[in-house]
Amino acid sequence: MESSAEEYTAFEKKVSRTVYFDNLSPQVTESVIRTALDQFATVKNVKFIPNYIGPSNLPQCALVEFDSAKKAKEVISMVGQYPFMMSGMPRPVRARHAVMEMFDDRPIKPNRKIKVRWLEPSDPEFEVAKELKNLTRRHAAEIEFLHQLQLKEEEKLAKQQEDTLKVHYKKFKMIEGIMADKTAQRLARKYSLNVADD
């Protein structure tokens, strides 16, 4: 009994130093998370939460354990204050404190008793349970639809970013060419302008 209490206490400490990240791009991997967050705190462990309700290209969620609860609070505060992107996607990541129910390996709380019963159609609670089940399915369908819209918007934004980068790259190449062949210096002398050589 004492060992289970100690195990549960250790688990509570682990939860206190763990941050739940969601709205992660499907391209985000463990190494991406470690690289992005190691600048703020030491990442001890990363665990992705599987998506059981829809296609694999939906946003991901992850539990990230840091070396202390204080560092976990600092990371949550930092992500809350500024739009924080991972993997170059136009999708700001969200962060909040992890809760025990997010862990599939959580130990049983000492002295906890749970009663479970199967509802028969004649049970007065049966209709309520059936309505909750239908509501859950409807919410899952709505969430999937919203995620599809979000993914389309992200693809559009990513394309805009790519096009903007290409335009800037062409401008810089043109400026570099004008500076290299001394055209800028000749024009500067002709119009009495100062142009830096570098």
Coordinates of C-alpha atoms in Angstrom, one line a residue, residues 84-196:
F84 CA 5.1 30.3 -31.1
M85 CA 5.5 28.3 -34.3
M86 CA 7.1 24.8 -34.7
S87 CA 8.3 23.3 -38.0
G88 CA 7.8 26.5 -39.9
M89 CA 4.1 26.1 -40.2
P90 CA 1.7 29.1 -39.8
R91 CA 0.1 27.4 -36.8
P92 CA 0.6 28.9 -33.4
V93 CA 1.2 26.2 -30.8
R94 CA -0.9 26.3 -27.6
A95 CA 0.4 25.2 -24.2
R96 CA -1.2 24.5 -20.8
H97 CA -0.6 22.5 -17.7
A98 CA -1.0 18.7 -18.1
V99 CA -3.6 17.0 -16.0
M100 CA -3.5 13.4 -14.8
E101 CA -6.2 12.2 -17.1
M102 CA -4.0 12.9 -20.1
F103 CA -1.6 10.1 -19.2
D104 CA -2.4 6.5 -20.2
D105 CA 0.2 5.1 -17.8
R106 CA -1.1 6.8 -14.7
P107 CA -1.1 4.7 -11.6
I108 CA -4.3 3.9 -9.6
K109 CA -4.9 6.4 -6.9
P110 CA -4.6 4.7 -3.5
N111 CA -8.0 4.0 -1.8
R112 CA -9.9 4.9 -5.0
K113 CA -13.1 2.9 -5.7
I114 CA -14.9 3.1 -9.0
K115 CA -18.3 1.7 -9.7
V116 CA -19.2 0.8 -13.3
R117 CA -22.5 -0.6 -14.5
W118 CA -24.0 -1.4 -17.9
L119 CA -27.2 0.4 -18.7
E120 CA -30.1 -1.6 -20.0
P121 CA -32.7 0.0 -22.4
S122 CA -35.2 -0.1 -19.5
D123 CA -32.9 2.0 -17.3
P124 CA -34.0 5.6 -16.7
E125 CA -30.4 6.8 -17.5
F126 CA -30.3 4.9 -20.8
E127 CA -31.8 7.8 -22.9
V128 CA -29.4 10.3 -21.4
A129 CA -26.4 8.1 -22.1
K130 CA -27.6 7.5 -25.7
E131 CA -28.0 11.3 -26.2
L132 CA -24.5 11.9 -24.9
K133 CA -23.1 9.2 -27.2
N134 CA -24.8 10.9 -30.3
L135 CA -23.6 14.3 -29.1
T136 CA -20.0 13.0 -28.9
R137 CA -20.2 11.6 -32.4
R138 CA -21.6 14.9 -33.7
H139 CA -18.8 16.9 -32.0
A140 CA -16.2 14.6 -33.4
A141 CA -17.6 15.2 -37.0
E142 CA -17.6 18.9 -36.4
I143 CA -14.0 18.9 -35.1
E144 CA -12.9 17.0 -38.1
F145 CA -14.6 19.4 -40.5
L146 CA -13.0 22.4 -38.7
H147 CA -9.6 20.8 -38.9
Q148 CA -10.0 20.3 -42.6
L149 CA -10.8 24.0 -43.0
Q150 CA -7.8 24.9 -40.9
L151 CA -5.5 22.7 -42.9
K152 CA -6.7 24.3 -46.2
E153 CA -6.0 27.7 -44.6
E154 CA -2.6 26.6 -43.5
E155 CA -1.7 25.3 -47.0
K156 CA -2.8 28.7 -48.4
L157 CA -0.7 30.6 -45.9
A158 CA 2.3 28.3 -46.6
K159 CA 2.0 28.9 -50.3
Q160 CA 1.8 32.7 -49.7
Q161 CA 5.0 32.5 -47.6
E162 CA 6.7 30.5 -50.2
D163 CA 5.8 33.0 -53.0
T164 CA 6.9 35.9 -50.8
L165 CA 10.2 34.2 -50.2
K166 CA 10.7 33.6 -53.9
V167 CA 10.0 37.3 -54.7
H168 CA 12.4 38.5 -52.0
Y169 CA 15.1 36.1 -53.3
K170 CA 14.7 37.4 -56.8
K171 CA 15.1 41.0 -55.5
F172 CA 18.2 40.2 -53.6
K173 CA 19.8 38.3 -56.5
M174 CA 19.0 41.4 -58.7
I175 CA 20.5 43.8 -56.2
E176 CA 23.5 41.5 -55.8
G177 CA 24.0 41.4 -59.6
I178 CA 23.8 45.2 -59.9
M179 CA 26.3 45.7 -57.1
A180 CA 28.7 43.0 -58.6
D181 CA 28.8 44.5 -62.1
K182 CA 29.2 48.0 -60.8
T183 CA 26.0 49.3 -62.3
A184 CA 24.9 50.8 -59.0
Q185 CA 28.2 52.7 -58.6
R186 CA 27.9 54.1 -62.2
L187 CA 24.3 55.2 -61.6
A188 CA 25.3 56.7 -58.2
R189 CA 28.1 58.8 -59.8
K190 CA 25.7 59.9 -62.6
Y191 CA 23.0 61.1 -60.2
S192 CA 25.5 62.2 -57.4
L193 CA 24.3 59.7 -54.8
N194 CA 26.3 57.8 -52.2
V195 CA 26.3 54.0 -52.4
A196 CA 28.1 51.8 -50.0

